[in-house]
CSV table of C-alpha atoms in Angstrom, one decimal:
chain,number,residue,atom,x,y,z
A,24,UNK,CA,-12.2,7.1,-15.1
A,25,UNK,CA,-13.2,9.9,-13.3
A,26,UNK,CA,-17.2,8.7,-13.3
A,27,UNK,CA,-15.8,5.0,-12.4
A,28,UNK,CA,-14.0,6.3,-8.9
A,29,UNK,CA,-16.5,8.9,-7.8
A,30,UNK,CA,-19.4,5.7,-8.2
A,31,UNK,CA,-17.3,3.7,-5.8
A,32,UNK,CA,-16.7,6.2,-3.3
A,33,UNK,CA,-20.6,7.2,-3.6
A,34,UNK,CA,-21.1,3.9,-2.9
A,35,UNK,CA,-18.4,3.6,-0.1
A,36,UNK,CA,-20.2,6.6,1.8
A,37,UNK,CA,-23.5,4.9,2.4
A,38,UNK,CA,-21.9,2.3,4.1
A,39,UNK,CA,-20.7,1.7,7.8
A,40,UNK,CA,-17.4,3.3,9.0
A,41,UNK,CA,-16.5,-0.3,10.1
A,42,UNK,CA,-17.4,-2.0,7.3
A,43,UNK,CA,-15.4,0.8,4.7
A,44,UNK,CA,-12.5,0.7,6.3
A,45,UNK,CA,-12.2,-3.3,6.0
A,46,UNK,CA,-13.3,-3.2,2.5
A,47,UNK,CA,-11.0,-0.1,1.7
A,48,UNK,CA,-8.0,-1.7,3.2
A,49,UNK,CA,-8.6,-4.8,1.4
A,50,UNK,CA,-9.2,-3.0,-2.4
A,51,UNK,CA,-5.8,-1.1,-1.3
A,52,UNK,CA,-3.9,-4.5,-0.2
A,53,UNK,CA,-5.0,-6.5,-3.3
A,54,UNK,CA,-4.0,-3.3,-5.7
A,55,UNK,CA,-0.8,-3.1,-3.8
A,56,UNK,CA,0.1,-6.6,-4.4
A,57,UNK,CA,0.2,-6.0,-8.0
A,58,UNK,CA,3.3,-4.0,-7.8
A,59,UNK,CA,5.7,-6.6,-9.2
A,60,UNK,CA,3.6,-7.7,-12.2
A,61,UNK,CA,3.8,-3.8,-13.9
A,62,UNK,CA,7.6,-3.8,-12.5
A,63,UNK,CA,9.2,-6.8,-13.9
A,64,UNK,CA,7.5,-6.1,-17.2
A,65,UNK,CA,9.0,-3.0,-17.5
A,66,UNK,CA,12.7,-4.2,-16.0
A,67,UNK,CA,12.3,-6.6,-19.0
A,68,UNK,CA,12.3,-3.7,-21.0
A,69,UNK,CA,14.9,-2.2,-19.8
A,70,UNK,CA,13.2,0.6,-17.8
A,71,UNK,CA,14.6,1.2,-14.5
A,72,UNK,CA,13.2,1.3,-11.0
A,73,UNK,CA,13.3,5.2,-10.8
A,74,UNK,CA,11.8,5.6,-14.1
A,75,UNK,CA,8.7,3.0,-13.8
A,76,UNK,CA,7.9,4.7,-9.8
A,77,UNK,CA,7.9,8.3,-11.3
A,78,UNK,CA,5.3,7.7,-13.8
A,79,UNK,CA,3.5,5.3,-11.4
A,80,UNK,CA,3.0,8.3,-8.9
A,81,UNK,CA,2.9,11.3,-11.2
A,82,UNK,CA,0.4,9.6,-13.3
A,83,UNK,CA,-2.2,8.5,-10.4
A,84,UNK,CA,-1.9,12.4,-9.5
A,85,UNK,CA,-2.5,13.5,-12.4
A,86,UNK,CA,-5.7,11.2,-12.8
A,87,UNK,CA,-6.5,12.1,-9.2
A,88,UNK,CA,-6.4,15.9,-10.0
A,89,UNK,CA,-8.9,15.5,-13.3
A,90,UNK,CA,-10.9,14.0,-10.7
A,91,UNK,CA,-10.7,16.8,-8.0
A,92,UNK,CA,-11.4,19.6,-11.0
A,93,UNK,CA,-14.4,17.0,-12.1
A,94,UNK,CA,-16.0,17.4,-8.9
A,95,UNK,CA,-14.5,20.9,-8.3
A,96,UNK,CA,-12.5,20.1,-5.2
A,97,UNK,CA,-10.1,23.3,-4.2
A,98,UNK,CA,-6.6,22.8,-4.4
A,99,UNK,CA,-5.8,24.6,-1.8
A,100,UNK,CA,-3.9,23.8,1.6
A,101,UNK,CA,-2.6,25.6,4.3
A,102,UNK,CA,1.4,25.4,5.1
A,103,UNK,CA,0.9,22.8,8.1
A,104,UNK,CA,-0.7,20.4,6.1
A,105,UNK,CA,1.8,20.6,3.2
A,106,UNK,CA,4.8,19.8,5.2
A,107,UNK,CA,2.5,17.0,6.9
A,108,UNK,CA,1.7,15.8,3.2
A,109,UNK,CA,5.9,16.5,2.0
A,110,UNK,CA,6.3,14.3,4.8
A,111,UNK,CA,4.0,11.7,3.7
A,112,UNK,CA,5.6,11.7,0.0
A,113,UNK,CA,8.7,11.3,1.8
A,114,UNK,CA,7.6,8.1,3.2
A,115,UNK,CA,6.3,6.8,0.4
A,116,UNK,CA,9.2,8.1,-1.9
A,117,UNK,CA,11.9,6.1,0.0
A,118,UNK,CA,9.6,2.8,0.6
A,119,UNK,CA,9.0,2.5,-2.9
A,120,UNK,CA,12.4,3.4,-4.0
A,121,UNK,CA,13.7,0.8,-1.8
A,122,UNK,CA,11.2,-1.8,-2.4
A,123,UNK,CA,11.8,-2.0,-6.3
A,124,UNK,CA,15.5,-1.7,-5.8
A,125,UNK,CA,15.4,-4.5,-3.9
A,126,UNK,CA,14.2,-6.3,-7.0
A,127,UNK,CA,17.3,-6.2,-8.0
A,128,UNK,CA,19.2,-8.1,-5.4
A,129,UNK,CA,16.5,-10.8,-4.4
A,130,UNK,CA,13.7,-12.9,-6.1
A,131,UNK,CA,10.5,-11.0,-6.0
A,132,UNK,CA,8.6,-13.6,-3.6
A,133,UNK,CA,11.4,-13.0,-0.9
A,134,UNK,CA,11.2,-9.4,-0.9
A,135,UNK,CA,7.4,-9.8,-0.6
A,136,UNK,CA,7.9,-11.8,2.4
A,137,UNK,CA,10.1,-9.6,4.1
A,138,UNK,CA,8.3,-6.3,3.2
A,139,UNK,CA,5.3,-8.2,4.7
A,140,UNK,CA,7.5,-7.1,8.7
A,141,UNK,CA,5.9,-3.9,8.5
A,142,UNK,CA,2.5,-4.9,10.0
A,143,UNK,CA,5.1,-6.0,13.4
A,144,UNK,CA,6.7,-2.3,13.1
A,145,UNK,CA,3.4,-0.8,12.6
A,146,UNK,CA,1.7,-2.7,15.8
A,147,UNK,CA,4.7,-1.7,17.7
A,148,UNK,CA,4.9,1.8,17.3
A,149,UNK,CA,1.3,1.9,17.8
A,150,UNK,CA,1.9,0.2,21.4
A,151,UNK,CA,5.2,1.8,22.6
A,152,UNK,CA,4.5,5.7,21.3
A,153,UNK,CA,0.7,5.5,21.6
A,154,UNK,CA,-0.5,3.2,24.0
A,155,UNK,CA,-2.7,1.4,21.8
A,156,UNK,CA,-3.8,-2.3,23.4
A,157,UNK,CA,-2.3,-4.9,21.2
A,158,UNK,CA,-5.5,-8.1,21.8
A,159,UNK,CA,-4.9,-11.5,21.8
A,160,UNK,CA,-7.1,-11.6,18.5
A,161,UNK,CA,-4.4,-8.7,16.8
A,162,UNK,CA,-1.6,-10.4,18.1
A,163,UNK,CA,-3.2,-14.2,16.9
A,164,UNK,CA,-3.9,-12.2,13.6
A,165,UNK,CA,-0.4,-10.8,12.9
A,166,UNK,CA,0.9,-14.4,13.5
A,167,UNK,CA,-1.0,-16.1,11.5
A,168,UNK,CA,-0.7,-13.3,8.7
A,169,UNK,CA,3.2,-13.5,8.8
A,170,UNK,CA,3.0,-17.5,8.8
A,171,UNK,CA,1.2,-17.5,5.9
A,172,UNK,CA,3.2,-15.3,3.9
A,173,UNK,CA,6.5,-17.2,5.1
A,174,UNK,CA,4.5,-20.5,3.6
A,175,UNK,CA,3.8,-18.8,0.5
A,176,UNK,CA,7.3,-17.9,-0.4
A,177,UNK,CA,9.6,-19.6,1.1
A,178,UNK,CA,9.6,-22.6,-0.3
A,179,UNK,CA,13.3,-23.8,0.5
A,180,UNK,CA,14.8,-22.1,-2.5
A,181,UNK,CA,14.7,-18.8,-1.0
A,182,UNK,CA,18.1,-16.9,-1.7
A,183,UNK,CA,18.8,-13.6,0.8
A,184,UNK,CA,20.9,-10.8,-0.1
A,185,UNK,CA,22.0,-8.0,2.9
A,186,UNK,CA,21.6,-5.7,0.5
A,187,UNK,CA,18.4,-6.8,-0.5
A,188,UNK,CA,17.0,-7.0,3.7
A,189,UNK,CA,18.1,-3.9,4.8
A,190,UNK,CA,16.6,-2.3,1.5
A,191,UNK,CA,13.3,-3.7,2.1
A,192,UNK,CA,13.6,-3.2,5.8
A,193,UNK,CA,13.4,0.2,5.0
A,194,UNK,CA,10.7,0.2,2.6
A,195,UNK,CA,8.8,-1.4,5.5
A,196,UNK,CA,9.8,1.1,8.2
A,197,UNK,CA,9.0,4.1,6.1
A,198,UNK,CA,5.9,1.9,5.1
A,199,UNK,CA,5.2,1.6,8.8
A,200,UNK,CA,5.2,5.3,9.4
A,201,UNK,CA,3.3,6.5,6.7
A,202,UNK,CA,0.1,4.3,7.8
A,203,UNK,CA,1.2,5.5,11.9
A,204,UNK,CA,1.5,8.8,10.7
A,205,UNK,CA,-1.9,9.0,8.7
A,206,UNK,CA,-3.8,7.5,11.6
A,207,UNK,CA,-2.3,10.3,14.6
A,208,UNK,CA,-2.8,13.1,12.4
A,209,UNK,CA,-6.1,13.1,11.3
A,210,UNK,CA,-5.9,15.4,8.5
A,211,UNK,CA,-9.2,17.2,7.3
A,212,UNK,CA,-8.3,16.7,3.8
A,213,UNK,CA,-10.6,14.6,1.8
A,214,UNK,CA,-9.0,11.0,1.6
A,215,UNK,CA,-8.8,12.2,-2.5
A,216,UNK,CA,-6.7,15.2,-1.8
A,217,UNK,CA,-4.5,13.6,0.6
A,218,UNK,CA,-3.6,11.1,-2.0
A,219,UNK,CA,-3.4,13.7,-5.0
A,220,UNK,CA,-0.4,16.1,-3.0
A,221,UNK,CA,1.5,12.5,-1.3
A,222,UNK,CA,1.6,11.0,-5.0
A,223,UNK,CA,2.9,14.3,-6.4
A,224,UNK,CA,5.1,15.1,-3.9
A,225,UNK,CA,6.5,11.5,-3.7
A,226,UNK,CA,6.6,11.6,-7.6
A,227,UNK,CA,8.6,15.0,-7.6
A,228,UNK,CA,11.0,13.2,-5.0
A,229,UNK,CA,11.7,10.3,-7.0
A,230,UNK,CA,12.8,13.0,-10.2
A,231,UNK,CA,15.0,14.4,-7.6
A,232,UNK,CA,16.5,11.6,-6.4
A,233,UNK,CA,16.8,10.2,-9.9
A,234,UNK,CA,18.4,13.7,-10.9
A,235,UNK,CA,20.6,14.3,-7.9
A,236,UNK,CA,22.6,10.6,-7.7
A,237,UNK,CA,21.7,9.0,-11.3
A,238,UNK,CA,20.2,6.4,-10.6
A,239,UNK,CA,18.0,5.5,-13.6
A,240,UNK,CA,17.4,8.9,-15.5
A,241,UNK,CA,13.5,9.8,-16.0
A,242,UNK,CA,13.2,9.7,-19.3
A,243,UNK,CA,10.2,9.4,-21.9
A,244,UNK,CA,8.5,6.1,-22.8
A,245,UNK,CA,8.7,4.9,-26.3
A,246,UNK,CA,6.9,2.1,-27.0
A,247,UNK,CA,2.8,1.3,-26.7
A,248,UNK,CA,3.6,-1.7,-23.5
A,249,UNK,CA,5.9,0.6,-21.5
A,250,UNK,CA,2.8,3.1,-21.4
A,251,UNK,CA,0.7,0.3,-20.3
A,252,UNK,CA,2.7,-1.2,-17.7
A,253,UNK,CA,3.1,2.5,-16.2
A,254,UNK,CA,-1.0,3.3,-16.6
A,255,UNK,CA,-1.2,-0.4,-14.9
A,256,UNK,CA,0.9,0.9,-12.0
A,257,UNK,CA,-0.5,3.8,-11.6
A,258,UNK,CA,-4.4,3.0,-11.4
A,259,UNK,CA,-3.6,-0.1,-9.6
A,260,UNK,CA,-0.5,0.0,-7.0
A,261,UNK,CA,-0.7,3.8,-7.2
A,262,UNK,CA,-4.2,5.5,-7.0
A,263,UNK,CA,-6.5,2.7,-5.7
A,264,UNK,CA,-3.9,1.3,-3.3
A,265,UNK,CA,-3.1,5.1,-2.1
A,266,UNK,CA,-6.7,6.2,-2.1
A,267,UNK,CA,-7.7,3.0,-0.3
A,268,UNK,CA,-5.0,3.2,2.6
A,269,UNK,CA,-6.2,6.7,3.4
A,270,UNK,CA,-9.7,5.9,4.1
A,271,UNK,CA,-9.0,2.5,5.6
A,272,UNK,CA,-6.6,4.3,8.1
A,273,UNK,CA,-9.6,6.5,9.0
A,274,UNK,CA,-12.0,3.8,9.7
A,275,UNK,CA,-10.5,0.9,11.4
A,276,UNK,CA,-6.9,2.5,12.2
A,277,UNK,CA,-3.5,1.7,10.9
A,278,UNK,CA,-3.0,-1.6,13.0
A,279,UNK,CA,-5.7,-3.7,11.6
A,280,UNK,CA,-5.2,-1.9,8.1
A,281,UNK,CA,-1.2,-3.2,8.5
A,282,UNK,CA,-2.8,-6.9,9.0
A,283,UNK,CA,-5.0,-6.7,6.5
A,284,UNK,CA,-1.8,-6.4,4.0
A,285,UNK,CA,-1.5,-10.2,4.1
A,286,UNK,CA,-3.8,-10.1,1.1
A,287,UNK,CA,-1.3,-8.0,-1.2
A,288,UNK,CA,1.3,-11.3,-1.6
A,289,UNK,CA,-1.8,-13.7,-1.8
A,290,UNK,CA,-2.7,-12.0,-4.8
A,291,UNK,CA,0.9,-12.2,-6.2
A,292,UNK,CA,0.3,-16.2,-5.7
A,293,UNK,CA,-2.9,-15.9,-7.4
A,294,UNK,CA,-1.6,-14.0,-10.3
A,295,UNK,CA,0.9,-16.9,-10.5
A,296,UNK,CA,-1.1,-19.3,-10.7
A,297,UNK,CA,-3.9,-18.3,-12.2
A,298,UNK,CA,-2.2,-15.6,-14.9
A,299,UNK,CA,1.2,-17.4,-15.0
A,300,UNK,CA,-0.3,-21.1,-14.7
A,301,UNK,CA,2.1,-21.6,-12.0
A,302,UNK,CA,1.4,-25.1,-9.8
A,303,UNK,CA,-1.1,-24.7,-7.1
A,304,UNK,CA,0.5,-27.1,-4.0
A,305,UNK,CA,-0.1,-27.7,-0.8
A,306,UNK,CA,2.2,-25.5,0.4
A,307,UNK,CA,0.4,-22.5,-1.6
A,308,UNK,CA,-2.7,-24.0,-0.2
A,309,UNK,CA,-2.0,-23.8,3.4
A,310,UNK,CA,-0.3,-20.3,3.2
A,311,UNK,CA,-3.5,-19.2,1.5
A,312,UNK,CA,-5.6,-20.6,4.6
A,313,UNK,CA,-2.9,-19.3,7.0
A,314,UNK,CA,-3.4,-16.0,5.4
A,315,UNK,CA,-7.1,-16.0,4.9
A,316,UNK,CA,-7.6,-16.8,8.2
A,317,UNK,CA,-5.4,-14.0,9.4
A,318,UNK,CA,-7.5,-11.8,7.8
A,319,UNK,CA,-11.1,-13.4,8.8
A,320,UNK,CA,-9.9,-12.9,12.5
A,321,UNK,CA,-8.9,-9.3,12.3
A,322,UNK,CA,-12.5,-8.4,10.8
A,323,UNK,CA,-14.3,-10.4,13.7
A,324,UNK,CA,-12.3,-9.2,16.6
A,325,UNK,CA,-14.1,-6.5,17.4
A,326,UNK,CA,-17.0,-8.7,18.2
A,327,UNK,CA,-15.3,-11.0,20.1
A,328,UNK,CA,-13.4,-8.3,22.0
A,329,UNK,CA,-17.1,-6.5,22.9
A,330,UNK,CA,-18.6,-10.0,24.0
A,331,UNK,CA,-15.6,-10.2,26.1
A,332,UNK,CA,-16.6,-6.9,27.5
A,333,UNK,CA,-20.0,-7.6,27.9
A,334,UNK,CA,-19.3,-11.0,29.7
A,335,UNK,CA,-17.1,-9.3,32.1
A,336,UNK,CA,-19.8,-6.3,32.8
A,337,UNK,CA,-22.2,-9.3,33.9
């Protein structure tokens, strides 16, 4: 495991800043998306939402940290940048808590939807505490992204629970502020160690939480598919997506990142239809081509925004 991730980010380093960020943020939507898969397996068994994100997070740390001692990273952080990475487990703590809650009150494909609000929030705060210039081609983009999503899953049998919206409102907003906050801060950890301390933090938040109201008790798994579905989570939606984010964030900022998200519920249709054997339509087709296209757009707009440029400097 350890030689597998430290290939890829080899790799990643020899190419350009542009070009690893799209390619990060894409590997971390595309993990991301496979959140429900490893989560409804284990709800079948009758693990509960607490449970299944603790050993999601404390895992991918603990694979994260074999891979810092491989390549003998230090361990070490100063005070400032452990309440900056408390913080970010924070975030991350009360999204995914209030994500996979949320699978309890509405189908899977509608919370998907609405978690997918976040690239909006994201855009927004970036524009009204920053000053960052949302483009015609960002704005086209996010559009397009959120269309396609709304095709993909809302189908007409779509059934919404207030509950269920404000939970995933919040996973969205805390969502939102984890990618901001990554993107003003800057910090000079490696994008490894970063991910290591949010995922443990976040995973030592989730025991609390889980201690202090209740809610699901942490407890051990006992059978060989409950340790799967928990590795699954936590190599896929836990240290790839994570470790992805991070360096996407760095390279092509949290905005476009945010956008780029509209591939995490097109692979839930493709792992429905391709996994599940679920009916590809025309509906799925054209959310697909929405969402595709949302994404194709957010790549190339920095070309057509400098040709802009250039054509004006004529």
């Amino acid at each position: 495991m350890e030689n597998v991730l430290h290939l890829y980010l080899k790799e990643m380093s020899y190419m350009s800043p542009t070009v690893k960020g799209y390619l990060a943020a894409a590997a971390s939507a595309v993990s991301y998306g496979m959140n429900p898969l490893g989560a409804l397996s284990l709800y079948k068994e009758g693990v509960t939402s607490d449970c299944v994100l603790f050993y999601r997070f404390f895992l991918a740390a603990m694979l994260l940290a074999l891979y810092m001692l491989y390549k003998r990273e230090s361990f070490r952080i100063e005070w400032r940048e452990a309440l900056l990475l408390l913080f970010l487990g924070s975030m991350f703590a009360i999204s995914s808590l209030t994500y996979y809650s949320s699978f309890y009150y509405m189908d899977v494909g509608v919370s998907t939807t609405l978690l997918f609000i976040y690239p909006v929030m994201v855009a927004s705060i970036m524009a009204l505490f920053f000053g960052e210039r949302l483009t015609l081609s960002v704005v086209l983009s996010i559009v397009g992204a959120l269309s396609g999503v709304v095709i993909l899953y809302l189908g007409g049998d779509a059934v919404l629970s207030l509950v269920g919206v404000v939970l995933v409102f919040l996973s969205a907003l805390s969502y939102a502020l984890y990618m901001v906050v990554v993107n003003r801060t800057k910090p000079k950890l490696s994008a490894v160690k970063l991910t290591f301390y949010a995922a443990l933090f976040c995973s030592a938040l989730i025991l609390l939480h889980s201690t202090l109201f209740g809610v699901g008790n942490v407890h051990l798994l006992t059978t060989g598919s409950q340790w799967f579905w928990v590795s699954f989570l936590a190599l896929f939606p836990g240290l790839i997506s994570l470790l992805m984010m991070a360096v996407a964030v760095r390279n092509v900022g949290s905005t476009k990142t945010s956008i780029m998200g509209a591939l995490e519920p097109l692979t839930a249709v493709c792992i429905g239809v391709f996994v599940f054997g679920e009916q590809m339509t025309y509906r799925l087709a054209l959310g697909i081509v929405l969402v595709v296209g949302a994404v194709l757009l957010v790549i190339v707009s920095p070309q057509i925004e400098k040709r802009r440029s250039e054509a004006q400097g004529r």
